Short mmCIF file of C-alpha atoms in Angstrom, two decimals:
data_model
loop_
_atom_site.label_atom_id
_atom_site.label_comp_id
_atom_site.label_asym_id
_atom_site.label_seq_id
_atom_site.Cartn_x
_atom_site.Cartn_y
_atom_site.Cartn_z
CA MET Z 1 11.07 24.26 11.59
CA SER Z 2 12.09 24.45 15.23
CA GLN Z 3 13.97 21.66 16.94
CA THR Z 4 10.92 21.18 19.15
CA ASP Z 5 8.58 20.72 16.18
CA GLY Z 6 10.92 18.35 14.34
CA PHE Z 7 12.29 16.65 17.50
CA GLY Z 8 15.75 17.06 15.92
CA ARG Z 9 16.69 14.09 13.76
CA ARG Z 10 19.97 13.31 15.49
CA ALA Z 11 18.44 13.78 18.94
CA PHE Z 12 15.47 11.58 18.10
CA LEU Z 13 17.58 8.72 16.82
CA LYS Z 14 20.01 8.94 19.75
CA ASN Z 15 17.12 8.86 22.19
CA ALA Z 16 15.80 5.85 20.32
CA GLY Z 17 19.13 4.11 20.83
CA PHE Z 18 20.27 4.03 17.20
CA THR Z 19 23.35 6.22 17.45
CA ALA Z 20 25.12 4.79 14.42
CA ILE Z 21 22.30 5.75 12.10
CA ALA Z 22 21.97 9.14 13.74
CA GLY Z 23 25.59 9.83 12.93
CA ALA Z 24 25.08 8.79 9.33
CA VAL Z 25 22.02 10.99 8.91
CA GLY Z 26 23.61 14.13 10.32
CA ALA Z 27 22.36 17.11 12.27
CA GLY Z 28 19.81 19.76 11.44
CA SER Z 29 16.14 19.61 10.64
CA THR Z 30 14.78 17.73 7.66
CA PHE Z 31 13.74 20.85 5.80
CA GLU Z 32 16.87 22.90 6.54
CA ARG Z 33 19.00 20.26 4.85
CA ALA Z 34 16.51 19.55 2.10
CA ALA Z 35 16.46 23.21 1.09
CA ALA Z 36 20.22 23.34 0.80
CA ALA Z 37 20.91 19.93 -0.69
CA ALA Z 38 21.39 19.21 -4.38
CA VAL Z 39 19.60 16.28 -6.00
CA LEU Z 40 21.34 13.09 -4.86
CA GLU Z 41 22.30 11.23 -8.04
CA PRO Z 42 23.24 7.52 -8.05
CA ALA Z 43 26.86 6.50 -7.50
CA ASN Z 44 28.13 4.23 -10.28
CA GLY Z 45 24.58 3.79 -11.45
CA ARG Z 46 23.38 2.41 -8.10
CA TYR Z 47 20.95 4.21 -5.81
CA ASP Z 48 21.53 4.22 -2.05
CA PHE Z 49 18.62 2.69 -0.15
CA ASP Z 50 20.69 1.60 2.86
CA THR Z 51 21.35 5.07 4.28
CA VAL Z 52 18.44 5.92 6.55
CA TYR Z 53 16.44 8.87 5.29
CA ASN Z 54 14.77 10.02 8.47
CA ARG Z 55 11.28 11.50 8.01
CA VAL Z 56 10.64 12.60 11.58
CA GLY Z 57 9.43 16.18 11.64
CA SER Z 58 7.85 16.09 8.16
CA ASP Z 59 4.31 15.51 9.51
CA CYS Z 60 4.17 12.06 7.95
CA ILE Z 61 1.72 9.45 9.21
CA LYS Z 62 4.28 6.62 9.23
CA TRP Z 63 6.50 8.29 11.84
CA ASP Z 64 5.12 11.55 13.24
CA LYS Z 65 1.56 10.35 13.83
CA GLN Z 66 2.83 7.24 15.64
CA ILE Z 67 5.10 9.41 17.79
CA LYS Z 68 2.12 11.64 18.57
CA ASP Z 69 -0.11 8.66 19.40
CA PHE Z 70 2.36 6.51 21.35
CA GLY Z 71 5.18 8.86 22.44
CA LYS Z 72 8.57 9.37 20.82
CA GLU Z 73 10.23 7.18 23.45
CA ASN Z 74 8.10 4.24 22.25
CA ILE Z 75 8.61 4.47 18.48
CA GLN Z 76 12.01 3.41 17.24
CA VAL Z 77 10.87 1.92 13.92
CA GLY Z 78 7.60 2.86 12.20
CA MET Z 79 6.46 -0.01 9.96
CA GLY Z 80 2.77 0.70 9.58
CA ILE Z 81 1.20 2.75 6.79
CA ALA Z 82 2.13 1.71 3.24
CA ASP Z 83 4.51 4.30 1.89
CA MET Z 84 8.29 4.20 1.49
CA ASP Z 85 11.01 5.79 3.60
CA PHE Z 86 13.51 6.29 0.77
CA ARG Z 87 14.51 9.55 -0.85
CA ALA Z 88 12.38 10.20 -3.91
CA ALA Z 89 13.80 9.20 -7.28
CA PRO Z 90 16.18 12.02 -8.33
CA CYS Z 91 14.24 12.61 -11.55
CA ILE Z 92 11.18 13.54 -9.46
CA THR Z 93 13.05 15.97 -7.23
CA ARG Z 94 14.77 17.51 -10.23
CA ALA Z 95 11.48 17.99 -12.11
CA LEU Z 96 9.85 19.60 -9.07
CA GLN Z 97 12.79 21.93 -8.54
CA GLU Z 98 12.71 23.00 -12.17
CA ARG Z 99 8.98 23.71 -12.07
CA CYS Z 100 9.31 25.68 -8.85
CA GLN Z 101 11.64 28.07 -10.64
CA HIS Z 102 8.54 29.34 -12.43
CA GLU Z 103 6.91 31.35 -9.66
CA ASN Z 104 3.28 31.26 -10.68
CA TRP Z 105 0.71 28.70 -9.57
CA GLY Z 106 -2.38 29.41 -11.63
CA TYR Z 107 -4.87 26.88 -12.92
CA LEU Z 108 -3.45 23.74 -14.53
CA ASP Z 109 -4.35 22.62 -18.03
CA THR Z 110 -3.40 18.95 -17.89
CA PRO Z 111 -0.81 18.45 -20.64
CA PRO Z 112 -1.29 15.61 -23.16
CA SER Z 113 2.25 14.50 -22.29
CA TYR Z 114 1.00 13.23 -18.92
CA ILE Z 115 -1.67 10.99 -20.47
CA ASP Z 116 0.88 9.84 -23.02
CA ALA Z 117 3.34 8.96 -20.24
CA ILE Z 118 0.72 6.82 -18.48
CA VAL Z 119 -0.22 4.96 -21.67
CA LYS Z 120 3.40 4.31 -22.67
CA TRP Z 121 4.35 3.21 -19.15
CA ASN Z 122 1.57 0.59 -19.02
CA LYS Z 123 2.46 -0.69 -22.49
CA LYS Z 124 6.18 -0.95 -21.81
CA ARG Z 125 6.07 -2.35 -18.30
CA TYR Z 126 3.01 -4.61 -18.34
CA GLY Z 127 2.19 -5.15 -22.02
CA LEU Z 128 -1.10 -3.41 -21.32
CA GLU Z 129 -2.74 -1.53 -24.18
CA ILE Z 130 -4.80 1.45 -23.00
CA ASN Z 131 -6.80 3.61 -25.35
CA PRO Z 132 -6.11 7.18 -24.12
CA GLU Z 133 -9.75 8.00 -24.84
CA THR Z 134 -10.83 5.46 -22.20
CA LEU Z 135 -8.41 6.65 -19.47
CA VAL Z 136 -9.66 8.97 -16.74
CA LEU Z 137 -7.49 10.90 -14.30
CA THR Z 138 -8.54 11.07 -10.66
CA ASN Z 139 -7.11 12.40 -7.39
CA GLY Z 140 -6.34 8.91 -6.13
CA VAL Z 141 -7.44 5.31 -6.33
CA HIS Z 142 -9.90 5.91 -3.47
CA PRO Z 143 -11.80 8.72 -5.26
CA GLY Z 144 -11.88 6.59 -8.39
CA ILE Z 145 -13.28 3.56 -6.58
CA ILE Z 146 -15.84 5.74 -4.80
CA ALA Z 147 -16.96 7.10 -8.17
CA ALA Z 148 -17.44 3.53 -9.40
CA LEU Z 149 -19.26 2.42 -6.24
CA LYS Z 150 -21.70 5.29 -6.64
CA ALA Z 151 -22.27 4.28 -10.26
CA PHE Z 152 -23.03 0.60 -9.63
CA SER Z 153 -24.00 0.09 -5.97
CA PRO Z 154 -27.11 1.72 -4.49
CA PRO Z 155 -26.84 2.68 -0.79
CA GLY Z 156 -27.46 -0.33 1.42
CA SER Z 157 -26.29 -2.89 -1.15
CA LYS Z 158 -23.34 -5.27 -0.77
CA VAL Z 159 -19.81 -5.21 -2.15
CA LEU Z 160 -17.85 -8.45 -2.34
CA LEU Z 161 -14.32 -8.65 -0.90
CA THR Z 162 -11.85 -11.52 -0.60
CA THR Z 163 -10.34 -11.17 2.86
CA PRO Z 164 -7.99 -10.35 4.49
CA VAL Z 165 -7.91 -7.27 2.27
CA TYR Z 166 -6.85 -3.63 2.28
CA ASP Z 167 -8.64 -1.84 5.10
CA GLY Z 168 -9.15 1.32 3.03
CA PHE Z 169 -11.86 -0.46 1.07
CA TYR Z 170 -14.02 -0.55 4.19
CA SER Z 171 -13.82 3.22 4.58
CA ASP Z 172 -14.83 3.60 0.92
CA LEU Z 173 -17.85 1.39 1.55
CA ASP Z 174 -18.78 3.33 4.68
CA PHE Z 175 -18.56 6.59 2.75
CA CYS Z 176 -20.95 5.23 0.13
CA HIS Z 177 -23.29 3.62 2.71
CA LEU Z 178 -22.55 0.11 1.48
CA LYS Z 179 -22.07 -3.24 3.22
CA ALA Z 180 -19.01 -5.47 2.95
CA GLU Z 181 -19.71 -9.06 1.93
CA GLU Z 182 -16.53 -10.83 3.01
CA SER Z 183 -15.33 -14.09 1.47
CA PRO Z 184 -12.43 -15.33 3.64
CA MET Z 185 -9.56 -16.86 1.72
CA LYS Z 186 -8.18 -20.28 2.53
CA LEU Z 187 -4.82 -20.44 4.32
CA ALA Z 188 -2.41 -23.35 4.04
CA ASP Z 189 1.31 -23.38 4.88
CA GLY Z 190 1.44 -19.60 5.08
CA ARG Z 191 -0.08 -19.01 1.62
CA TYR Z 192 -3.58 -17.77 0.86
CA SER Z 193 -5.88 -18.90 -1.95
CA ILE Z 194 -9.36 -17.89 -3.04
CA ASP Z 195 -12.28 -20.05 -1.94
CA PHE Z 196 -14.18 -19.84 -5.22
CA ASP Z 197 -17.19 -21.79 -3.96
CA ASP Z 198 -17.59 -19.47 -0.99
CA PHE Z 199 -16.97 -16.47 -3.24
CA GLU Z 200 -19.90 -17.35 -5.50
CA ARG Z 201 -22.18 -18.35 -2.62
CA ARG Z 202 -21.85 -14.87 -1.17
CA ILE Z 203 -23.22 -13.16 -4.28
CA SER Z 204 -26.86 -12.20 -3.73
CA HIS Z 205 -29.45 -10.12 -5.54
CA ASP Z 206 -28.02 -6.91 -4.05
CA THR Z 207 -24.32 -7.64 -4.76
CA ASN Z 208 -23.32 -5.54 -7.76
CA VAL Z 209 -19.57 -5.04 -7.29
CA PHE Z 210 -16.46 -7.03 -6.40
CA ILE Z 211 -13.30 -5.11 -5.43
CA LEU Z 212 -10.26 -7.09 -6.53
CA CYS Z 213 -6.90 -6.36 -4.92
CA ASN Z 214 -4.13 -7.45 -7.31
CA PRO Z 215 -1.53 -7.97 -5.89
CA GLN Z 216 -3.41 -8.59 -2.65
CA ASN Z 217 -2.79 -6.24 0.25
CA PRO Z 218 -1.97 -7.44 2.95
CA THR Z 219 -1.38 -11.12 2.10
CA GLY Z 220 0.98 -10.48 -0.81
CA ASN Z 221 -0.67 -12.78 -3.38
CA CYS Z 222 0.04 -12.17 -7.07
CA TRP Z 223 -3.04 -13.67 -8.65
CA SER Z 224 -2.48 -15.99 -11.60
CA PRO Z 225 -4.28 -15.67 -14.95
CA GLU Z 226 -6.26 -18.76 -13.95
CA ASP Z 227 -7.34 -17.21 -10.63
CA LEU Z 228 -8.33 -13.96 -12.31
CA THR Z 229 -10.19 -15.70 -15.12
CA ARG Z 230 -12.19 -17.83 -12.69
CA LEU Z 231 -13.12 -14.77 -10.64
CA GLY Z 232 -13.99 -12.93 -13.84
CA GLU Z 233 -16.18 -15.77 -15.11
CA ILE Z 234 -18.16 -15.88 -11.87
CA CYS Z 235 -18.63 -12.11 -11.82
CA LEU Z 236 -19.65 -11.97 -15.49
CA ARG Z 237 -22.16 -14.78 -15.06
CA ARG Z 238 -23.61 -13.28 -11.88
CA ARG Z 239 -23.65 -9.68 -13.19
CA VAL Z 240 -21.10 -8.36 -10.71
CA VAL Z 241 -18.77 -5.57 -11.87
CA VAL Z 242 -15.06 -6.07 -11.12
CA LEU Z 243 -13.18 -3.06 -9.74
CA ALA Z 244 -9.50 -4.03 -9.98
CA ASP Z 245 -7.21 -2.10 -7.62
CA GLU Z 246 -3.72 -2.81 -8.98
CA ILE Z 247 -1.78 -0.07 -7.21
CA HIS Z 248 0.85 -2.48 -5.80
CA CYS Z 249 1.56 -3.99 -9.24
CA ASP Z 250 5.23 -3.00 -9.48
CA PHE Z 251 6.27 -4.77 -6.30
CA VAL Z 252 6.64 -8.40 -7.30
CA THR Z 253 9.23 -10.63 -5.66
CA LYS Z 254 11.63 -12.93 -7.52
CA GLY Z 255 10.00 -15.84 -9.28
CA ASN Z 256 6.52 -14.31 -9.30
CA LYS Z 257 4.51 -12.36 -11.85
CA TYR Z 258 1.82 -9.70 -11.85
CA THR Z 259 -1.02 -10.25 -14.33
CA PRO Z 260 -3.14 -7.19 -15.12
CA PHE Z 261 -6.84 -8.08 -15.08
CA ALA Z 262 -7.25 -6.10 -18.29
CA THR Z 263 -4.84 -8.45 -20.16
CA LEU Z 264 -7.00 -11.56 -19.72
CA PRO Z 265 -7.77 -13.16 -23.11
CA ASN Z 266 -11.55 -13.24 -22.56
CA LYS Z 267 -12.64 -9.80 -23.75
CA ASP Z 268 -16.10 -10.14 -22.19
CA ILE Z 269 -14.51 -10.63 -18.77
CA VAL Z 270 -12.27 -7.62 -19.31
CA ALA Z 271 -15.25 -5.51 -20.46
CA ASN Z 272 -16.93 -6.29 -17.14
CA SER Z 273 -14.15 -4.51 -15.25
CA ILE Z 274 -12.55 -1.18 -14.44
CA THR Z 275 -8.87 -1.00 -13.48
CA PHE Z 276 -7.49 1.57 -11.01
CA LYS Z 277 -3.79 2.42 -10.92
CA ALA Z 278 -1.33 5.07 -9.79
CA ALA Z 279 2.38 5.74 -9.49
CA SER Z 280 1.86 6.62 -5.83
CA LYS Z 281 2.94 3.22 -4.44
CA SER Z 282 5.68 2.62 -7.00
CA TYR Z 283 7.35 5.99 -6.38
CA SER Z 284 5.91 6.88 -2.95
CA LEU Z 285 3.91 9.82 -4.28
CA ALA Z 286 0.80 9.46 -2.12
CA ALA Z 287 0.87 13.14 -1.16
CA MET Z 288 0.81 14.17 -4.84
CA LYS Z 289 -2.81 12.97 -5.29
CA SER Z 290 -2.85 11.61 -8.82
CA ALA Z 291 -4.17 8.30 -10.19
CA TRP Z 292 -6.09 6.96 -13.16
CA PHE Z 293 -8.66 4.36 -14.18
CA PHE Z 294 -9.65 2.80 -17.48
CA THR Z 295 -12.04 0.28 -19.02
CA THR Z 296 -12.92 -1.12 -22.43
CA ASN Z 297 -16.63 -0.82 -21.63
CA PRO Z 298 -18.10 2.47 -22.96
CA ASP Z 299 -21.12 2.27 -20.65
CA TYR Z 300 -19.00 1.70 -17.54
CA PHE Z 301 -16.66 4.49 -18.66
CA ALA Z 302 -19.48 7.02 -18.97
CA ARG Z 303 -21.18 6.04 -15.71
CA VAL Z 304 -18.05 6.22 -13.56
CA LYS Z 305 -16.64 9.30 -15.23
CA ALA Z 306 -19.90 11.13 -14.44
CA ASN Z 307 -19.17 10.61 -10.71
CA ASN Z 308 -15.49 11.51 -10.90
CA HIS Z 309 -14.54 15.05 -9.92
CA VAL Z 310 -10.82 15.60 -10.39
CA GLU Z 311 -8.62 18.59 -9.59
CA LEU Z 312 -4.99 17.65 -10.12
CA THR Z 313 -2.23 19.79 -8.69
CA THR Z 314 0.54 21.10 -10.90
CA LEU Z 315 3.30 19.59 -8.75
CA GLY Z 316 1.45 16.28 -8.54
CA MET Z 317 1.30 16.08 -12.32
CA VAL Z 318 4.96 17.12 -12.67
CA ALA Z 319 6.14 14.52 -10.14
CA ASN Z 320 4.12 11.68 -11.64
CA ARG Z 321 5.10 12.48 -15.22
CA ALA Z 322 8.78 12.56 -14.27
CA ALA Z 323 8.48 9.21 -12.49
CA LEU Z 324 6.80 7.51 -15.44
CA THR Z 325 9.13 8.92 -18.08
CA GLU Z 326 12.49 8.87 -16.28
CA GLY Z 327 12.24 6.80 -13.12
CA GLU Z 328 12.19 3.17 -14.24
CA ASP Z 329 15.80 2.38 -13.33
CA TRP Z 330 15.25 3.75 -9.81
CA LEU Z 331 12.08 1.65 -9.48
CA ASN Z 332 13.77 -1.53 -10.68
CA GLN Z 333 16.48 -1.06 -8.09
CA VAL Z 334 14.08 -0.33 -5.23
CA VAL Z 335 12.00 -3.41 -6.11
CA GLU Z 336 15.18 -5.51 -6.00
CA TYR Z 337 16.17 -3.97 -2.68
CA ILE Z 338 12.78 -4.61 -1.09
CA ASP Z 339 12.86 -8.19 -2.35
CA GLY Z 340 16.04 -8.51 -0.31
CA ASN Z 341 14.18 -7.14 2.73
CA HIS Z 342 11.54 -9.85 2.28
CA GLU Z 343 14.28 -12.48 2.11
CA PHE Z 344 15.95 -11.07 5.20
CA VAL Z 345 12.75 -11.05 7.27
CA GLU Z 346 11.76 -14.57 6.26
CA SER Z 347 15.16 -16.02 7.18
CA PHE Z 348 15.50 -13.92 10.35
CA VAL Z 349 12.08 -14.94 11.63
CA ARG Z 350 12.76 -18.60 10.93
CA ALA Z 351 16.09 -18.50 12.76
CA ASN Z 352 15.36 -16.13 15.63
CA ILE Z 353 11.67 -15.59 16.39
CA PRO Z 354 9.82 -18.88 16.98
CA MET Z 355 6.70 -16.99 18.09
CA ILE Z 356 6.29 -15.40 14.63
CA LYS Z 357 5.78 -17.09 11.27
CA TYR Z 358 6.31 -15.49 7.87
CA THR Z 359 6.10 -16.83 4.33
CA LYS Z 360 7.70 -14.49 1.81
CA ALA Z 361 5.10 -12.45 -0.08
CA GLN Z 362 4.70 -12.87 -3.83
CA GLY Z 363 4.02 -9.16 -4.22
CA THR Z 364 3.71 -5.80 -2.40
CA TYR Z 365 6.31 -4.45 0.04
CA LEU Z 366 4.29 -5.76 2.98
CA ALA Z 367 5.04 -8.69 5.27
CA TRP Z 368 1.98 -10.47 6.69
CA LEU Z 369 3.21 -11.88 10.00
CA ASP Z 370 1.49 -14.69 11.88
CA VAL Z 371 1.63 -13.58 15.52
CA SER Z 372 -0.99 -15.95 16.89
CA ALA Z 373 1.54 -17.40 19.34
CA ILE Z 374 2.16 -13.92 20.76
CA CYS Z 375 -1.60 -13.38 21.03
CA ASP Z 376 -1.88 -16.52 23.11
CA LYS Z 377 1.23 -15.82 25.18
CA ILE Z 378 0.14 -12.34 26.31
CA ASN Z 379 -3.55 -13.30 26.61
CA ALA Z 380 -4.38 -10.67 24.01
CA LYS Z 381 -8.09 -11.52 23.82
CA GLU Z 382 -8.48 -11.09 27.57
CA LEU Z 383 -6.49 -7.84 27.52
CA ALA Z 384 -8.74 -6.47 24.75
CA ALA Z 385 -11.90 -7.48 26.60
CA ALA Z 386 -10.68 -5.73 29.76
CA ALA Z 387 -9.67 -2.59 27.86
CA ASN Z 388 -13.01 -2.44 26.06
CA LYS Z 389 -14.88 -2.16 29.37
CA ASN Z 390 -13.50 1.35 29.79
CA LEU Z 391 -14.02 2.61 26.25
CA ALA Z 392 -16.03 5.77 25.68
CA PRO Z 393 -19.37 5.26 23.91
CA GLY Z 394 -18.99 5.10 20.14
CA THR Z 395 -15.31 4.15 20.29
CA LYS Z 396 -14.23 1.25 18.07
CA PRO Z 397 -13.59 -1.83 20.25
CA LEU Z 398 -10.02 -2.99 20.62
CA THR Z 399 -9.04 -6.38 19.22
CA ALA Z 400 -6.48 -8.95 20.29
CA GLU Z 401 -4.27 -7.78 17.42
CA ALA Z 402 -4.50 -4.18 18.66
CA MET Z 403 -3.15 -5.43 21.98
CA VAL Z 404 -0.26 -7.11 20.13
CA GLU Z 405 0.41 -3.77 18.42
CA ARG Z 406 0.60 -2.10 21.84
CA HIS Z 407 2.77 -4.92 23.18
CA CYS Z 408 5.26 -4.56 20.30
CA ILE Z 409 5.38 -0.79 20.73
CA LYS Z 410 5.96 -1.05 24.48
CA HIS Z 411 8.50 -3.87 24.46
CA ALA Z 412 10.13 -3.62 20.99
CA ARG Z 413 9.42 0.02 20.04
CA VAL Z 414 8.16 -1.20 16.66
CA GLN Z 415 4.79 -0.09 15.27
CA MET Z 416 2.91 -2.39 12.89
CA ASN Z 417 -0.72 -2.55 11.76
CA PRO Z 418 -3.11 -4.98 13.48
CA GLY Z 419 -4.34 -7.79 11.24
CA SER Z 420 -7.89 -7.35 12.47
CA ASN Z 421 -8.03 -4.11 10.44
CA TYR Z 422 -8.13 -6.19 7.26
CA GLY Z 423 -11.39 -8.04 7.73
CA LEU Z 424 -12.26 -11.71 8.22
CA GLY Z 425 -9.13 -13.86 8.34
CA GLY Z 426 -6.93 -11.13 9.75
CA ALA Z 427 -6.99 -12.46 13.30
CA GLY Z 428 -3.61 -13.45 14.71
CA HIS Z 429 -1.64 -11.39 12.21
CA MET Z 430 0.21 -8.07 11.89
CA ARG Z 431 1.13 -6.17 8.73
CA MET Z 432 4.72 -4.93 8.53
CA ASN Z 433 5.93 -2.42 5.91
CA LEU Z 434 9.36 -3.39 4.53
CA ALA Z 435 9.86 -0.37 2.24
CA THR Z 436 12.66 1.09 4.32
CA SER Z 437 16.40 0.82 4.92
CA ARG Z 438 17.55 -2.70 5.73
CA LYS Z 439 19.28 -1.21 8.75
CA LEU Z 440 15.86 -0.31 10.14
CA VAL Z 441 14.40 -3.67 9.13
CA GLU Z 442 17.23 -5.42 10.96
CA LEU Z 443 16.76 -3.18 14.00
CA ALA Z 444 13.03 -3.89 14.09
CA MET Z 445 13.50 -7.64 13.77
CA THR Z 446 16.21 -7.68 16.43
CA ASN Z 447 13.98 -5.70 18.79
CA LEU Z 448 11.08 -8.10 18.15
CA ALA Z 449 13.32 -11.10 18.71
CA ASN Z 450 14.51 -9.73 22.05
CA ALA Z 451 10.99 -8.72 23.09
CA THR Z 452 9.44 -12.10 22.27
CA ALA Z 453 12.27 -13.90 24.07
CA ARG Z 454 11.29 -11.97 27.21
CA THR Z 455 7.53 -12.49 26.71
#
C-alpha cells in the first residue's frame, strides 16, 4: 500500500495532533508491518489494549470512511460504527496464519468442530443448552433476521421495535418491504425501561414479529428475566414471534447480568422465539461473515431455514472457531478494559462536560450520550432546517443530531453516530463507541470538553 493510499500512520496521527501515540505506533503502513510481525502474545498473561492499534489505511468504515466523508484533518478519533480497534486475539491471528500455509482455497465443507465449538461456548459461558440439530449457520445476524422476517411477515406488514434501537433493523425492514411499529421506551434518570402498556397497544392484526435487542443497542440495557418474561407473555398471547438479537451479549458491565431469552423458564415463551448470535461483536470479526441462529420450535426452524442461504468462507470459519475455543481469556480481559472505559467516560463527563449527560451502560461497549443541551446551544434544529432546504431530491433529511455530529467533527474532531438514527426516542442523543484504547477515549473526551466550553 502506498503512503498516499494509507495516509501513513505516523503522518496521520501527527497531523491529527497526537504525536505521542504516533511515536508509540511506529512508522510504515499497516500492512507492511502486519506482514512482518509475529503474533503478539500477552505479557505476563495480560493483553495490551492501551497501545493504540491504528487502523487508518485498512479501508475500515470506522476510520477510513469517516476520513473520506469529512476529511482527514477533521477526524482525530472515530467513535461511530460498532466494531473494536484492538488487535485481534492472538489465537485468531495464529489460526489464520496456520491455515494460510495451506495454499488452496477450494470449496469449504463446514467441519463438525465448528458447530461443536458454538454449542460448547454457549453452554459454558451462558448456561444455554443448544441442540446442534436446531442450530443454523448464516453469513451474519442480518441475513438470519431477514430470513426470519420473510418467513413470518408478509410485505407491507408491521414489525414491533422498542426504541431507541439498533438502526440496522430499519434497513432489514426496508429490504423486506416491512413497516416499523415503534414503541418508545420510558426514560428516567438516564435509564431506559420498556413501556409494556404501549408495547401491547401497538400490536395490531398485521404485527407478526417483534425484534428484541438484548442487550439493547444503543441504550445499553441488559434486560432482566422479569422484563423478558413479560415481553414474551405479551408476544405469545398476541401471536407475535420474538426474534432475539443477542449479539452484544458478552459486553456486560460490573454488577449487571445478561439473560438469554432462550433460558427463560416458560418453555412456551421460549418456543415462540428464535435467537440470533455471533462472535463478531465479541471478537470484532464482522468482516468474517459468520453467525448462527437457533430455536426449540421445529416449525419455526423449518420456515426460517428455508429462507436462509449461507456460504461461509474458510477463513471466517477458522477465525470464529479459534475465538470460541481459545479466546475466552482475551475476551474476559477486553470486557474488563471496556468496563473501565465506561467508568472513565461517566466520571469525566460529570466532572468536565456539563453540556453532556451519561449514565453508565449496563451492557454493550456503547455510550449513549445526552447532548440535548448542545442541540439547544447551537440551534441544531434550525441548522438542520436550513440545510434541508438545499438537499437534492430523494436525499434523507438532516436532523438536529446530524448537525451535532457535524459540530463535534468540526470543533472536536470526534465522530459519533447521531441518536436520530435509532428511531423514536433518539432525539438529543449521540452514540459513542468505547471499544478502543483509553488513550483515544481520553483524547476524545478532552476534545469534547474543550469544544463545548467554547460553544
